[in-house]
mmCIF file with all atom_site columns, C-alpha atoms in Angstrom:
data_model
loop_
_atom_site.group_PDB
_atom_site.id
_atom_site.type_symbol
_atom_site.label_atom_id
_atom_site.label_alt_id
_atom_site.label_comp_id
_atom_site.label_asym_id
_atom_site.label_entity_id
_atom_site.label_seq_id
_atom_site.pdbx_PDB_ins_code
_atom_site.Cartn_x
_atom_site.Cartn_y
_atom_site.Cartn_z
_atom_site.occupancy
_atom_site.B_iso_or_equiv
_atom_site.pdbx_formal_charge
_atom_site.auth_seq_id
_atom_site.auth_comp_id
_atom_site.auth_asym_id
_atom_site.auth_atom_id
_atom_site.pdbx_PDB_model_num
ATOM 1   C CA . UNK A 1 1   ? 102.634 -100.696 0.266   1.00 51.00 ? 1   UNK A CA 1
ATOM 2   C CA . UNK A 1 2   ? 103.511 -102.635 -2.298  1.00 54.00 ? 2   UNK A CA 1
ATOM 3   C CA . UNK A 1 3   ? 99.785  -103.876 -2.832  1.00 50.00 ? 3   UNK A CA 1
ATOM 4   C CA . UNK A 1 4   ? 98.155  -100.345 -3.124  1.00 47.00 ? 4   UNK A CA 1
ATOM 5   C CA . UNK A 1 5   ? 99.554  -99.429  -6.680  1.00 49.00 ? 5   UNK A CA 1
ATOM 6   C CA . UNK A 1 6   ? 97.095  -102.530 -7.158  1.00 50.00 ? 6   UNK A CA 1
ATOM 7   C CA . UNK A 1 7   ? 94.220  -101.740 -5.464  1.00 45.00 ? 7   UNK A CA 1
ATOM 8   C CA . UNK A 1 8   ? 93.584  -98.733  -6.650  1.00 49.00 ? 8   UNK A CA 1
ATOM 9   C CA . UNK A 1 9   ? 93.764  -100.120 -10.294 1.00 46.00 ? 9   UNK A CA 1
ATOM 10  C CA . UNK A 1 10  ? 90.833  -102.601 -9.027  1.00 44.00 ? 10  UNK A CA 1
ATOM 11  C CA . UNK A 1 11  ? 88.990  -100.124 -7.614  1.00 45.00 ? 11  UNK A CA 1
ATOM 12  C CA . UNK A 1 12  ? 89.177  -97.738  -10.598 1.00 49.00 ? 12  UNK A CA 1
ATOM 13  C CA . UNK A 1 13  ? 88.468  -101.031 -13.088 1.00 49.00 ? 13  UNK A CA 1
ATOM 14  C CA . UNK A 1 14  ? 85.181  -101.237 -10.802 1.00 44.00 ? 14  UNK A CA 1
ATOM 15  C CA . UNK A 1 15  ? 84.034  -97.831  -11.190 1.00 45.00 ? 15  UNK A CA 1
ATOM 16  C CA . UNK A 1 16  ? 84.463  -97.841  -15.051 1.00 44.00 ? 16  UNK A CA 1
ATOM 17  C CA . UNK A 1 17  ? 82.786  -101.369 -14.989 1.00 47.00 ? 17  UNK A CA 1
ATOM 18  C CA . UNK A 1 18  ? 79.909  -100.127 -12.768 1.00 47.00 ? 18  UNK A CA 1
ATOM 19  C CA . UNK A 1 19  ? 79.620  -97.026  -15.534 1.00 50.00 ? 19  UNK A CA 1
ATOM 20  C CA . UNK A 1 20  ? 79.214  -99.333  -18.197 1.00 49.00 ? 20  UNK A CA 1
ATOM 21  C CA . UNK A 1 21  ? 76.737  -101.848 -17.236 1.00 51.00 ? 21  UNK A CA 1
ATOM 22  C CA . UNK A 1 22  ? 74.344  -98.622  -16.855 1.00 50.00 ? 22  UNK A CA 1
ATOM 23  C CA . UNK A 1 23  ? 71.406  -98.394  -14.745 1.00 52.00 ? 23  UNK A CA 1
ATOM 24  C CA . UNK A 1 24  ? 69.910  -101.152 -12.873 1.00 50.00 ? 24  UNK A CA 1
ATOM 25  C CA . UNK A 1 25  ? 66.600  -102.338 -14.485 1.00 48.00 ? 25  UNK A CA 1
ATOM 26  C CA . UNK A 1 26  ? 63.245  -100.522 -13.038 1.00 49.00 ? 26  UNK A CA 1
ATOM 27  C CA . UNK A 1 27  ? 59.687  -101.317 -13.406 1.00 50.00 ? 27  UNK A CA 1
ATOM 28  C CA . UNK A 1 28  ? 57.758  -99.692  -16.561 1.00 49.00 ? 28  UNK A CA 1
ATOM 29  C CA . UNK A 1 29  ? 56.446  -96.066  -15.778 1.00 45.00 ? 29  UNK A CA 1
ATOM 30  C CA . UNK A 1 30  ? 52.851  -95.171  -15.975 1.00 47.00 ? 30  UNK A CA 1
ATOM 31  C CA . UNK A 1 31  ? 51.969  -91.782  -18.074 1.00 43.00 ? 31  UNK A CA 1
ATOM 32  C CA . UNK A 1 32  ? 49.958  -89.795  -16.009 1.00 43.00 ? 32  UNK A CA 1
ATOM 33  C CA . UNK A 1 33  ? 48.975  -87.625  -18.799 1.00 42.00 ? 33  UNK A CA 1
ATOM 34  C CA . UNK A 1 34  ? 47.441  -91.273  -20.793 1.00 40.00 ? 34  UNK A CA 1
ATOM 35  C CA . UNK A 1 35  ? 46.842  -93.854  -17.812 1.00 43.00 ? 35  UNK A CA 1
ATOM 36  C CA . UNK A 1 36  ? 46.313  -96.746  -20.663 1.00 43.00 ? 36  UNK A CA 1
ATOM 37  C CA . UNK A 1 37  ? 49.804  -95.931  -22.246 1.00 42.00 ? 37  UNK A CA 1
ATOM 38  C CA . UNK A 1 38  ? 53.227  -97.375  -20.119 1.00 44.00 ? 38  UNK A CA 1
ATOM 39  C CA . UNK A 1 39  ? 56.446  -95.736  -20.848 1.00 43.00 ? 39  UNK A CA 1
ATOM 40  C CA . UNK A 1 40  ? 59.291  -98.183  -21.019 1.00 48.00 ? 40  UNK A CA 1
ATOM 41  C CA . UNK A 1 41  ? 61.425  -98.829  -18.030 1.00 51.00 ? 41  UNK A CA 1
ATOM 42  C CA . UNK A 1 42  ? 64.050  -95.416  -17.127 1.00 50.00 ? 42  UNK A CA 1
ATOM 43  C CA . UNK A 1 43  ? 61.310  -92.731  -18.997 1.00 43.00 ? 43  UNK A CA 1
ATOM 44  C CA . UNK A 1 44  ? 61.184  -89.967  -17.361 1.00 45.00 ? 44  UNK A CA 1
ATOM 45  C CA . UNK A 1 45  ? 57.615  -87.473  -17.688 1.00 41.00 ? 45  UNK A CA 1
ATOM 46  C CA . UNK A 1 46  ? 57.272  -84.100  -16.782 1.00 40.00 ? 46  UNK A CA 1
ATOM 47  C CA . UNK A 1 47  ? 53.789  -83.383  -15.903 1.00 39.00 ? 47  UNK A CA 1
ATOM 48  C CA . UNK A 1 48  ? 52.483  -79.847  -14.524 1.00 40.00 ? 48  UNK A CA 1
ATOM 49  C CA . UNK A 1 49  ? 52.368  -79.400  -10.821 1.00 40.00 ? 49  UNK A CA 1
ATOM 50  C CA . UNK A 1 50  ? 49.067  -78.674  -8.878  1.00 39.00 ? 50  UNK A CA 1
ATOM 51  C CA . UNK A 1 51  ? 50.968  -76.201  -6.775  1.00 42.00 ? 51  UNK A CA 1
ATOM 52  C CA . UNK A 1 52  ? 50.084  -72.449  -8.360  1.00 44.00 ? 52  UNK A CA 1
ATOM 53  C CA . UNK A 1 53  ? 53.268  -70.966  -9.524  1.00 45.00 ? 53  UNK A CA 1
ATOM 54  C CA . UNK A 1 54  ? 55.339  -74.175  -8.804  1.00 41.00 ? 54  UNK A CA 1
ATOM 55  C CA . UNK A 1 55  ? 57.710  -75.557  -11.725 1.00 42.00 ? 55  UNK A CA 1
ATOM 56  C CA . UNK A 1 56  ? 57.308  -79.206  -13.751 1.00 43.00 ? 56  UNK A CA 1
ATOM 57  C CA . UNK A 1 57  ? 57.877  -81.993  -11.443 1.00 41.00 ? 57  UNK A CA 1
ATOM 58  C CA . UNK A 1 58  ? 59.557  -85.193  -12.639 1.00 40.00 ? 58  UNK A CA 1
ATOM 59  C CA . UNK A 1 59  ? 58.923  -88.595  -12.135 1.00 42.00 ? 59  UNK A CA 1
ATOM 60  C CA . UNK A 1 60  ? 62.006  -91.091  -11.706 1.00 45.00 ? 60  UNK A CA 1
ATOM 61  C CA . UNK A 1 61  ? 64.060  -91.587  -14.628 1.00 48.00 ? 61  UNK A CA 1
ATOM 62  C CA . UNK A 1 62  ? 67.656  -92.697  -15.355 1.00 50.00 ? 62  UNK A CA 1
ATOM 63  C CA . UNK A 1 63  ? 70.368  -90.122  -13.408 1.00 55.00 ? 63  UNK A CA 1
ATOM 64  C CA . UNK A 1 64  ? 71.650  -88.196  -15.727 1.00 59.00 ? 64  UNK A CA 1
ATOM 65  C CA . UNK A 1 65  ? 69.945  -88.736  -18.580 1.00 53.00 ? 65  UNK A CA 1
ATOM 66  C CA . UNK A 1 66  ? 67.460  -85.624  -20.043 1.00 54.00 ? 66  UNK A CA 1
ATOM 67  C CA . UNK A 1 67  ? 63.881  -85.434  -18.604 1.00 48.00 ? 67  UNK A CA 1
ATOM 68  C CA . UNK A 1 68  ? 61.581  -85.257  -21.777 1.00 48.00 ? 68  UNK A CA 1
ATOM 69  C CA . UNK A 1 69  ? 58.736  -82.981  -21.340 1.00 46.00 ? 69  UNK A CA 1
ATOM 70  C CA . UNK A 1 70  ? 55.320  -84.650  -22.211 1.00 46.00 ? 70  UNK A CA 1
ATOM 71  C CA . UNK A 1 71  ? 52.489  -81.452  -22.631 1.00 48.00 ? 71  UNK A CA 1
ATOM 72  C CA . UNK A 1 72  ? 49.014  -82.535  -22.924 1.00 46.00 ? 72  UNK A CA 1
ATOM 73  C CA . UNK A 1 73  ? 47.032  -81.643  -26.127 1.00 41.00 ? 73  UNK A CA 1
ATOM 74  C CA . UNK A 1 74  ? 44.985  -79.074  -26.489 1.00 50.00 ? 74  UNK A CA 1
ATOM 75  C CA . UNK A 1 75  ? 41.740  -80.028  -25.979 1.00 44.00 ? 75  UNK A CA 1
ATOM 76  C CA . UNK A 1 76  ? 39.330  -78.841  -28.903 1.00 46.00 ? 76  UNK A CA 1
ATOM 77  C CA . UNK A 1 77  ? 35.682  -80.332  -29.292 1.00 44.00 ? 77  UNK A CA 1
ATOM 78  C CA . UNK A 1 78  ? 34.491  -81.514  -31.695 1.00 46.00 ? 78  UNK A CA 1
ATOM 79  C CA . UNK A 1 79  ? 32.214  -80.221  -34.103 1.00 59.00 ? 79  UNK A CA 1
ATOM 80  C CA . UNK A 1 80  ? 28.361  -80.737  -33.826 1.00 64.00 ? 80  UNK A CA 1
ATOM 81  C CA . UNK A 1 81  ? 27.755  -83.250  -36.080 1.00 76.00 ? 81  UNK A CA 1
ATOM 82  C CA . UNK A 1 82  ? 24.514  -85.592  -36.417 1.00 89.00 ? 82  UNK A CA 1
ATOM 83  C CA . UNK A 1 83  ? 20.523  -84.315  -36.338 1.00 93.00 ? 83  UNK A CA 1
ATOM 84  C CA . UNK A 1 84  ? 18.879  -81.550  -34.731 1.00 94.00 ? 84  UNK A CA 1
ATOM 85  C CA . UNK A 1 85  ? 15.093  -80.731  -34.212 1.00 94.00 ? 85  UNK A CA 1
ATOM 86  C CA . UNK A 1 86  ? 12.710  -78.276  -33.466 1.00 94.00 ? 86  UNK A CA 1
ATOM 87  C CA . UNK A 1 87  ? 10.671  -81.289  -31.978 1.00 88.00 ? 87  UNK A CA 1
ATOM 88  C CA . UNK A 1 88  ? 8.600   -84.371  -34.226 1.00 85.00 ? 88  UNK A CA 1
ATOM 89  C CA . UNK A 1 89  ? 10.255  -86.384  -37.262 1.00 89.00 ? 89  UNK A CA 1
ATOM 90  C CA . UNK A 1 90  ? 9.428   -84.026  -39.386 1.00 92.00 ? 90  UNK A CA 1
ATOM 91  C CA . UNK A 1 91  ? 11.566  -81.290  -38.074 1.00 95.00 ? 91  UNK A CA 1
ATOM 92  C CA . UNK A 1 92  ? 14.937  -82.817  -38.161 1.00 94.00 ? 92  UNK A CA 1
ATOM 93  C CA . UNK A 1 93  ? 18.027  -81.397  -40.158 1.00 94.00 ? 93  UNK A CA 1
ATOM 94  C CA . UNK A 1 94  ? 21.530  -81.476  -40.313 1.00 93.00 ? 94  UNK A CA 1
ATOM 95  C CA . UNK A 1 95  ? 23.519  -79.757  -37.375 1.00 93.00 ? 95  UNK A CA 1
ATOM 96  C CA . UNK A 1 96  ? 25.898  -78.316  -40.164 1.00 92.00 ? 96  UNK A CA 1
ATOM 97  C CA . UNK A 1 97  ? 22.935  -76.519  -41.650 1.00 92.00 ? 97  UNK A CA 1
ATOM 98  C CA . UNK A 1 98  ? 23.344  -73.849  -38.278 1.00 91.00 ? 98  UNK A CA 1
ATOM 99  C CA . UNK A 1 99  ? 27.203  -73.531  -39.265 1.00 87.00 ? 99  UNK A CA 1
ATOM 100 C CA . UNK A 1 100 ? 27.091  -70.737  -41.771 1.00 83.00 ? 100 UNK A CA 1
ATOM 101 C CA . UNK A 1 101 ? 25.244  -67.263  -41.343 1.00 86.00 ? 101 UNK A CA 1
ATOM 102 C CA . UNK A 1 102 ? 21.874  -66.232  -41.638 1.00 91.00 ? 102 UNK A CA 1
ATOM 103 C CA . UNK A 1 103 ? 20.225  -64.613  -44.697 1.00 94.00 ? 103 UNK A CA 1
ATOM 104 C CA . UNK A 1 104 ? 17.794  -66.786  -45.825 1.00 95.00 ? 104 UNK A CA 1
ATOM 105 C CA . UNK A 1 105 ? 15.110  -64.557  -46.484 1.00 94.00 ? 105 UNK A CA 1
ATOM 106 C CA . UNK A 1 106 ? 17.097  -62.936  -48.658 1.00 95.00 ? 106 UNK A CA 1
ATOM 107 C CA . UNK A 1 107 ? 17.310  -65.574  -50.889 1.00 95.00 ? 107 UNK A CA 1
ATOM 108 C CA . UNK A 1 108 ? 16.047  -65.348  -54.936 1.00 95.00 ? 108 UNK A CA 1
ATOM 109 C CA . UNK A 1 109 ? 13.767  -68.706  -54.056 1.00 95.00 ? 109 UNK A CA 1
ATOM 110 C CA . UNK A 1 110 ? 10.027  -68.641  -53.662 1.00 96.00 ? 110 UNK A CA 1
ATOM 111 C CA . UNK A 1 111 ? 9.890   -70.254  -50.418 1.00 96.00 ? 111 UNK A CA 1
ATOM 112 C CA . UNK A 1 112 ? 12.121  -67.016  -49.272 1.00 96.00 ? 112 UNK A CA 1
ATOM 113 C CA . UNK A 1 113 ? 9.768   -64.562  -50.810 1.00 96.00 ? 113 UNK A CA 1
ATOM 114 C CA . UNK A 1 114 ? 7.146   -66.034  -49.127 1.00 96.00 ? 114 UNK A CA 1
ATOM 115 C CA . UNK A 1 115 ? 9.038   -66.242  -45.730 1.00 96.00 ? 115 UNK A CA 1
ATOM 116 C CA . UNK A 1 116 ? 9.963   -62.092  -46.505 1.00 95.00 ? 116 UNK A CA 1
ATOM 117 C CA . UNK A 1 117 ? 5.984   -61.837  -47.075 1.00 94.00 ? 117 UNK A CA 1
ATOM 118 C CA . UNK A 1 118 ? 4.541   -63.389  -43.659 1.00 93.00 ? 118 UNK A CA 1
ATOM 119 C CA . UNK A 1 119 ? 7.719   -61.598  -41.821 1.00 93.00 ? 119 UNK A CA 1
ATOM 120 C CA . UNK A 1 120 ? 6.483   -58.282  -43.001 1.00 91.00 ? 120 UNK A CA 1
ATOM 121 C CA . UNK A 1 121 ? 2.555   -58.507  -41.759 1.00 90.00 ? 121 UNK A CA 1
ATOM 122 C CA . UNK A 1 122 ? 3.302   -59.785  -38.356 1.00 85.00 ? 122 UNK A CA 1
ATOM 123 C CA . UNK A 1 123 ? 1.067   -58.086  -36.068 1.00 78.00 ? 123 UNK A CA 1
ATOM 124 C CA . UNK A 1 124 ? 0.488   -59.582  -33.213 1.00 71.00 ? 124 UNK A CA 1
ATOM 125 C CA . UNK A 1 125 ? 1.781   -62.724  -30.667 1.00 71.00 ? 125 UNK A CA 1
ATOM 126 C CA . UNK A 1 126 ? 6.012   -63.276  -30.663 1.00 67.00 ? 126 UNK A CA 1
ATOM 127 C CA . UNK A 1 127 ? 7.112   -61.535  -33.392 1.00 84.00 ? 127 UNK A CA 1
ATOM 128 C CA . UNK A 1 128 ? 9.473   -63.499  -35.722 1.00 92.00 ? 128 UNK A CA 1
ATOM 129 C CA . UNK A 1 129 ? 13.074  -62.345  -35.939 1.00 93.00 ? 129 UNK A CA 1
ATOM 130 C CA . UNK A 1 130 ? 13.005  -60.556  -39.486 1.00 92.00 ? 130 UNK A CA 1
ATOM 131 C CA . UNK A 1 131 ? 16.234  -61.769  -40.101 1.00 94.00 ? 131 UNK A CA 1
ATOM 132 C CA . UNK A 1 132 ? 19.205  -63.865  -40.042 1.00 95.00 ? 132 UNK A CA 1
ATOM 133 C CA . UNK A 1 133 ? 17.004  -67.006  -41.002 1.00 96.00 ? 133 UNK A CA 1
ATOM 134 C CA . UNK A 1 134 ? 19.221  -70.326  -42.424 1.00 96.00 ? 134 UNK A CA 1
ATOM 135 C CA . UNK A 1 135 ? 16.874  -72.436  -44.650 1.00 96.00 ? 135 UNK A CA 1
ATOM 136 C CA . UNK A 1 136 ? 17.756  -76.100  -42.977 1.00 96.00 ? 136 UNK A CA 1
ATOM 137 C CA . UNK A 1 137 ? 15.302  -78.328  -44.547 1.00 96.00 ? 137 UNK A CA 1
ATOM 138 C CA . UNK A 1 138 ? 14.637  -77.878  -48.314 1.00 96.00 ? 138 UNK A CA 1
ATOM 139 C CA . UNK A 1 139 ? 12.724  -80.184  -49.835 1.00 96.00 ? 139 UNK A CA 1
ATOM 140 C CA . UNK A 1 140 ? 10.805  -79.415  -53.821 1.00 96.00 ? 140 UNK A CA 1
ATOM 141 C CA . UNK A 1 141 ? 7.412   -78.839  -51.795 1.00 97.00 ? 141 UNK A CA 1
ATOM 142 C CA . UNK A 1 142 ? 8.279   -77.831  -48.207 1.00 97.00 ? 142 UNK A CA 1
ATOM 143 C CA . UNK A 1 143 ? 10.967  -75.625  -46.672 1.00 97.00 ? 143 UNK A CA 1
ATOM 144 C CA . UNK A 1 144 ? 11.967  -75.166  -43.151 1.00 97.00 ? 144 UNK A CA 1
ATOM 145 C CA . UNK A 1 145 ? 13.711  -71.774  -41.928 1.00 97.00 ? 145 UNK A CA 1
ATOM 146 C CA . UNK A 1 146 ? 15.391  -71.608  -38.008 1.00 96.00 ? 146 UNK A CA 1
ATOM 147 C CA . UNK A 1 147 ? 16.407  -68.301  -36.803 1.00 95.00 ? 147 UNK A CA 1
ATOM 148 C CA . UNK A 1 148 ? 18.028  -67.385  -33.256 1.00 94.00 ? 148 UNK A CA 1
ATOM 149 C CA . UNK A 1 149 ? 16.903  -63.872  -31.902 1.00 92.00 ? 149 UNK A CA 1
ATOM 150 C CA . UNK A 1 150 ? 16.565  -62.817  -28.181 1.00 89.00 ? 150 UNK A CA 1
ATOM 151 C CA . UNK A 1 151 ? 17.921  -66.226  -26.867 1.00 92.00 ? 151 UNK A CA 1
ATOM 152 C CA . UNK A 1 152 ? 15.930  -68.168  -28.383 1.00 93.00 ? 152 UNK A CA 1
ATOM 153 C CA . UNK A 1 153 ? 15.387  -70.031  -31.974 1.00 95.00 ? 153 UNK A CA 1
ATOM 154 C CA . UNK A 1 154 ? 12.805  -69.545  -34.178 1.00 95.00 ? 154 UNK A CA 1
ATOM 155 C CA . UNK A 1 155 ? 11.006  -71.600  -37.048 1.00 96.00 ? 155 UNK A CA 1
ATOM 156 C CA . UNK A 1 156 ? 9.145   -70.856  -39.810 1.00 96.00 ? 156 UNK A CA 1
ATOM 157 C CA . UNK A 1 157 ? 7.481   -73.847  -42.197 1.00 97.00 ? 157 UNK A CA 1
ATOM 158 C CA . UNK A 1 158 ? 6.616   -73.111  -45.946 1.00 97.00 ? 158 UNK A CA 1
ATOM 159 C CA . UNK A 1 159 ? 4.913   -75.626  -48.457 1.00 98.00 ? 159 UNK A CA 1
ATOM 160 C CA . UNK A 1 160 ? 3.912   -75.854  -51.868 1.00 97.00 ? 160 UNK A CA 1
ATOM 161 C CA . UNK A 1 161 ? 0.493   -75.486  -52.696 1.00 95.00 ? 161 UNK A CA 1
ATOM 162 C CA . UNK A 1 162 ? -1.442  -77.166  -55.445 1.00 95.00 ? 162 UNK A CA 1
ATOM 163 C CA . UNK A 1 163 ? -1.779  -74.225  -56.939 1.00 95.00 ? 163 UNK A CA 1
ATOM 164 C CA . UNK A 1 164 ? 2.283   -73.831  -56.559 1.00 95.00 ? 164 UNK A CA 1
ATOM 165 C CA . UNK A 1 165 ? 1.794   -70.750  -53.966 1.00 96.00 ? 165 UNK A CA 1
ATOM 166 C CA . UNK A 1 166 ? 3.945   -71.529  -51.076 1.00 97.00 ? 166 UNK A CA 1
ATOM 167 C CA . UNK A 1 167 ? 1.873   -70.795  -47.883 1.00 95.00 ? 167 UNK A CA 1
ATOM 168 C CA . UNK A 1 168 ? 2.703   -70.577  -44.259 1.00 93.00 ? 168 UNK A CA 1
ATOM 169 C CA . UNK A 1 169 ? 2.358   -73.805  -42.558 1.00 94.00 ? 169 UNK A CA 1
ATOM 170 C CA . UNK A 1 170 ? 3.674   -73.616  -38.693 1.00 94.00 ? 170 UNK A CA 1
ATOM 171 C CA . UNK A 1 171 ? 5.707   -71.120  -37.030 1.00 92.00 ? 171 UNK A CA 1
ATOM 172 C CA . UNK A 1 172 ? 6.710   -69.914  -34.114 1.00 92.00 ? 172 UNK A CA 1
ATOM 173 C CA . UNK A 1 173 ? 9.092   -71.121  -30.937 1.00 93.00 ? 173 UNK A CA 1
ATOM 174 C CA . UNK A 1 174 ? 12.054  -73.558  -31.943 1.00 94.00 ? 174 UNK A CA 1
ATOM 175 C CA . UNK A 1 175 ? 12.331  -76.070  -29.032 1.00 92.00 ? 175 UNK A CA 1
ATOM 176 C CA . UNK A 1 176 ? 15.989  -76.897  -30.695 1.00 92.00 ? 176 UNK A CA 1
ATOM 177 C CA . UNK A 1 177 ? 17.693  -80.509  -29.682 1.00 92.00 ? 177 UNK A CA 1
ATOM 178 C CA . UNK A 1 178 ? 20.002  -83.058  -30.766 1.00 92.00 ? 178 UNK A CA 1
ATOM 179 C CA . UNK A 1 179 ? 18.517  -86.033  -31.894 1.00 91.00 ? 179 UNK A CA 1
ATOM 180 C CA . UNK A 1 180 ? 19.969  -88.900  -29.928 1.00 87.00 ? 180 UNK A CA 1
ATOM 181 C CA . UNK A 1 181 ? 21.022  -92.153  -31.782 1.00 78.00 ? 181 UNK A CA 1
ATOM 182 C CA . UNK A 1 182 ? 18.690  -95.032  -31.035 1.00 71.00 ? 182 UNK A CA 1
#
């Protein structure tokens, strides 16, 4: 009996000793939320479950220590950006040309009066859309309008004439695709 007043105090210096060294060393955790990034060893992630109406579930971490929650970013895409055409080299503009609205042809410019002109003695064939046209290619002697009406897009081509008249020069359906890098 005379030995137990001392083993207990040994047993008690192991348990605080134990608490102090902390957790045994574990291999590095994968994300699963970024599979290229590796958490360092005793992270803990809590990643949605595939169950419906199930809570987070957690992978290993330290006991006791707080599970951090790791969300995954809202996913936005981005914005079109490069060249579109309604088909040849000639047709090509700037995607950022469709971002704004339509009005074109109500524009002060020349090339818009002549645009208002032609869309008011269509007679016959697809008729143009008579409005919300976005002038995408304007160049001193040649302007390009695209316009989207009934599911589909629209073009209509104006140059300069010698004479400075702008006339009609093509028109009709807009075949409308990205241009693809080389």
């Amino acid at each position: 009996m005379r030995h137990l007043p001392r083993l207990g105090l040994l047993v008690a210096g192991l348990f605080v000793a134990a608490g102090c060294a902390g957790p045994a060393p574990t291999a590095p955790v994968a994300d699963p939320l970024s599979p290229n990034l590796t958490l360092p060893p005793g992270s803990a992630v809590t990643t949605p479950s595939s169950a419906p109406g199930s809570g987070p579930t957690s992978l290993p971490g330290a006991p006791g220590e707080p599970t951090p929650s790791v969300a995954p970013s809202a996913v936005v895409p981005p914005a079109l950006d490069g060249l579109l055409t309604c088909g040849g080299e000639d047709k090509r503009f700037p995607a950022a040309a469709l971002a704004g609205p339509g009005g074109a042809e109500g524009a002060a410019s020349q090339a818009a009066a002549a645009l208002r002109r032609y869309l008011g003695s269509q007679t016959t064939g697809d008729p143009l859309p008579v409005s919300g046209w976005r002038a995408v290619i304007e160049e001193p002697a040649r302007v390009l309008f695209v316009a989207r009406a009934d599911g589909r897009w629209w073009l209509a081509e104006f140059v300069r004439g010698e004479d400075g008249a702008w006339q009609d020069m093509d028109r009709g359906q807009c075949n409308l695709a990205v241009v693809l890098q080389d």
